[in-house]
Amino acid sequence: MGCAEGVVKLLVFSANLVFALGGLALIVVGVLYKLNINDYLDAIPNDFQNIGLAPTFTIVVGSVIFVIAFFGCCGAIRESPCLLTTYSVILLVIFLLQIAVGVFAFLEIKDDATLKSKVDQTLTNLFNKYNTSTNSSQNELADLIQQEFECCGTAGTIWPNNTEPASCHENKDYSKTKFRNYCSSAFSDFLHDALKVIGITVLALSALEVIGSIFSLCLSSSIRNRDRRFRY
């Protein structure tokens, strides 16, 4: 094995280690945001319900990358042109999927004004039904949002009996400080930031995958040429 081939082999192996860690990072990011967003699905406007799918896509892509990175390492160690070529093709397919996920994430938050407007309408409707709905989960969701984001209602909220719930105060205690900020901005910023982090993470890793795919193809070609020379 020549020096150049050895360097490429080392680069491929190192790249796969990075991909494995990157895959784990995507899984962690996806799981964290999936757990957070799941709590607020009913508060996400109907026009933006696809936001809840982004973390799931991220988890799936991260899992696939982690598994594929293992095969890439095997291909580099065994010096198998077939494995390396297959690995490169799969990497390119994953790259395209990640681009799709990244673009999807950024498209969902492209119109920030519309997102905030829709969130405001949805939350106003939620808060206006506080204690008037037979669905206790609606009250629980309203309380959760106000406590987690330290906010109180929206500009258009009309509380029953003109009295805000205890969740508008620290630790749900009327004797403590009342939250002064409206929930619309805080919640829309949360959704915006979640998709932004997912989009940036996915796109950053996809750029590395292109490099890894090129290295793998170079190593595969080098191994084939070496084997061809040995046969003659």
mmCIF file of C-alpha atoms in Angstrom, residues 63-153:
data_model
loop_
_atom_site.group_PDB
_atom_site.id
_atom_site.type_symbol
_atom_site.label_atom_id
_atom_site.label_comp_id
_atom_site.label_asym_id
_atom_site.label_seq_id
_atom_site.Cartn_x
_atom_site.Cartn_y
_atom_site.Cartn_z
ATOM 1 C CA SER A 63 -29.517 6.507 12.981
ATOM 2 C CA VAL A 64 -28.815 5.624 9.350
ATOM 3 C CA ILE A 65 -25.594 7.655 9.356
ATOM 4 C CA PHE A 66 -24.388 5.926 12.513
ATOM 5 C CA VAL A 67 -24.962 2.465 11.001
ATOM 6 C CA ILE A 68 -23.492 3.385 7.614
ATOM 7 C CA ALA A 69 -20.368 4.808 9.268
ATOM 8 C CA PHE A 70 -19.679 1.338 10.666
ATOM 9 C CA PHE A 71 -19.771 -0.188 7.181
ATOM 10 C CA GLY A 72 -17.505 2.576 5.924
ATOM 11 C CA CYS A 73 -14.939 1.675 8.566
ATOM 12 C CA CYS A 74 -15.201 -2.001 7.609
ATOM 13 C CA GLY A 75 -14.695 -1.146 3.952
ATOM 14 C CA ALA A 76 -11.594 0.908 4.726
ATOM 15 C CA ILE A 77 -10.080 -1.725 7.020
ATOM 16 C CA ARG A 78 -10.803 -4.636 4.674
ATOM 17 C CA GLU A 79 -9.826 -2.542 1.656
ATOM 18 C CA SER A 80 -12.939 -3.672 -0.165
ATOM 19 C CA PRO A 81 -13.648 -1.581 -3.285
ATOM 20 C CA CYS A 82 -17.193 -2.935 -3.401
ATOM 21 C CA LEU A 83 -17.948 -1.908 0.179
ATOM 22 C CA LEU A 84 -16.314 1.479 -0.282
ATOM 23 C CA THR A 85 -18.184 2.230 -3.505
ATOM 24 C CA THR A 86 -21.499 1.129 -2.011
ATOM 25 C CA TYR A 87 -20.748 3.203 1.058
ATOM 26 C CA SER A 88 -20.029 6.272 -1.084
ATOM 27 C CA VAL A 89 -23.275 5.895 -3.010
ATOM 28 C CA ILE A 90 -25.275 5.508 0.206
ATOM 29 C CA LEU A 91 -23.532 8.566 1.643
ATOM 30 C CA LEU A 92 -24.577 10.603 -1.374
ATOM 31 C CA VAL A 93 -28.176 9.414 -0.995
ATOM 32 C CA ILE A 94 -28.118 10.368 2.689
ATOM 33 C CA PHE A 95 -26.598 13.697 1.687
ATOM 34 C CA LEU A 96 -29.596 14.387 -0.551
ATOM 35 C CA LEU A 97 -32.000 13.380 2.233
ATOM 36 C CA GLN A 98 -30.242 15.679 4.668
ATOM 37 C CA ILE A 99 -30.384 18.547 2.205
ATOM 38 C CA ALA A 100 -34.121 17.914 1.931
ATOM 39 C CA VAL A 101 -34.524 17.927 5.729
ATOM 40 C CA GLY A 102 -32.394 21.059 6.078
ATOM 41 C CA VAL A 103 -34.263 22.921 3.347
ATOM 42 C CA PHE A 104 -37.577 21.782 4.830
ATOM 43 C CA ALA A 105 -36.560 23.118 8.246
ATOM 44 C CA PHE A 106 -35.581 26.512 6.868
ATOM 45 C CA LEU A 107 -38.633 26.776 4.615
ATOM 46 C CA GLU A 108 -40.888 26.206 7.612
ATOM 47 C CA ILE A 109 -39.384 29.213 9.386
ATOM 48 C CA LYS A 110 -38.821 31.359 6.296
ATOM 49 C CA ASP A 111 -41.881 33.517 6.894
ATOM 50 C CA ASP A 112 -41.317 34.416 10.530
ATOM 51 C CA ALA A 113 -44.132 36.980 10.567
ATOM 52 C CA THR A 114 -46.680 34.418 9.386
ATOM 53 C CA LEU A 115 -45.465 31.897 11.951
ATOM 54 C CA LYS A 116 -45.846 34.420 14.769
ATOM 55 C CA SER A 117 -49.275 35.476 13.524
ATOM 56 C CA LYS A 118 -50.532 31.888 13.330
ATOM 57 C CA VAL A 119 -49.054 31.059 16.731
ATOM 58 C CA ASP A 120 -50.761 34.116 18.206
ATOM 59 C CA GLN A 121 -54.128 33.027 16.793
ATOM 60 C CA THR A 122 -53.717 29.462 18.023
ATOM 61 C CA LEU A 123 -52.615 30.462 21.517
ATOM 62 C CA THR A 124 -55.301 33.125 21.824
ATOM 63 C CA ASN A 125 -57.903 30.492 21.010
ATOM 64 C CA LEU A 126 -56.313 28.133 23.549
ATOM 65 C CA PHE A 127 -56.170 30.690 26.356
ATOM 66 C CA ASN A 128 -59.672 32.028 25.704
ATOM 67 C CA LYS A 129 -61.026 28.545 26.361
ATOM 68 C CA TYR A 130 -59.217 28.271 29.683
ATOM 69 C CA ASN A 131 -61.526 26.732 32.309
ATOM 70 C CA THR A 132 -64.399 26.770 29.818
ATOM 71 C CA SER A 133 -63.431 23.571 28.036
ATOM 72 C CA THR A 134 -64.331 20.100 29.250
ATOM 73 C CA ASN A 135 -60.965 18.970 27.921
ATOM 74 C CA SER A 136 -58.619 19.326 30.896
ATOM 75 C CA SER A 137 -55.591 18.727 28.663
ATOM 76 C CA GLN A 138 -56.193 22.150 27.099
ATOM 77 C CA ASN A 139 -55.853 23.808 30.494
ATOM 78 C CA GLU A 140 -52.758 21.747 31.238
ATOM 79 C CA LEU A 141 -51.201 22.794 27.931
ATOM 80 C CA ALA A 142 -51.939 26.463 28.619
ATOM 81 C CA ASP A 143 -50.419 26.171 32.087
ATOM 82 C CA LEU A 144 -47.369 24.354 30.720
ATOM 83 C CA ILE A 145 -46.693 27.002 28.082
ATOM 84 C CA GLN A 146 -47.031 29.870 30.534
ATOM 85 C CA GLN A 147 -44.799 28.255 33.125
ATOM 86 C CA GLU A 148 -42.138 27.003 30.718
ATOM 87 C CA PHE A 149 -41.873 30.239 28.755
ATOM 88 C CA GLU A 150 -42.627 32.526 31.707
ATOM 89 C CA CYS A 151 -45.366 34.344 29.854
ATOM 90 C CA CYS A 152 -49.017 35.160 30.302
ATOM 91 C CA GLY A 153 -51.629 34.826 27.588
#
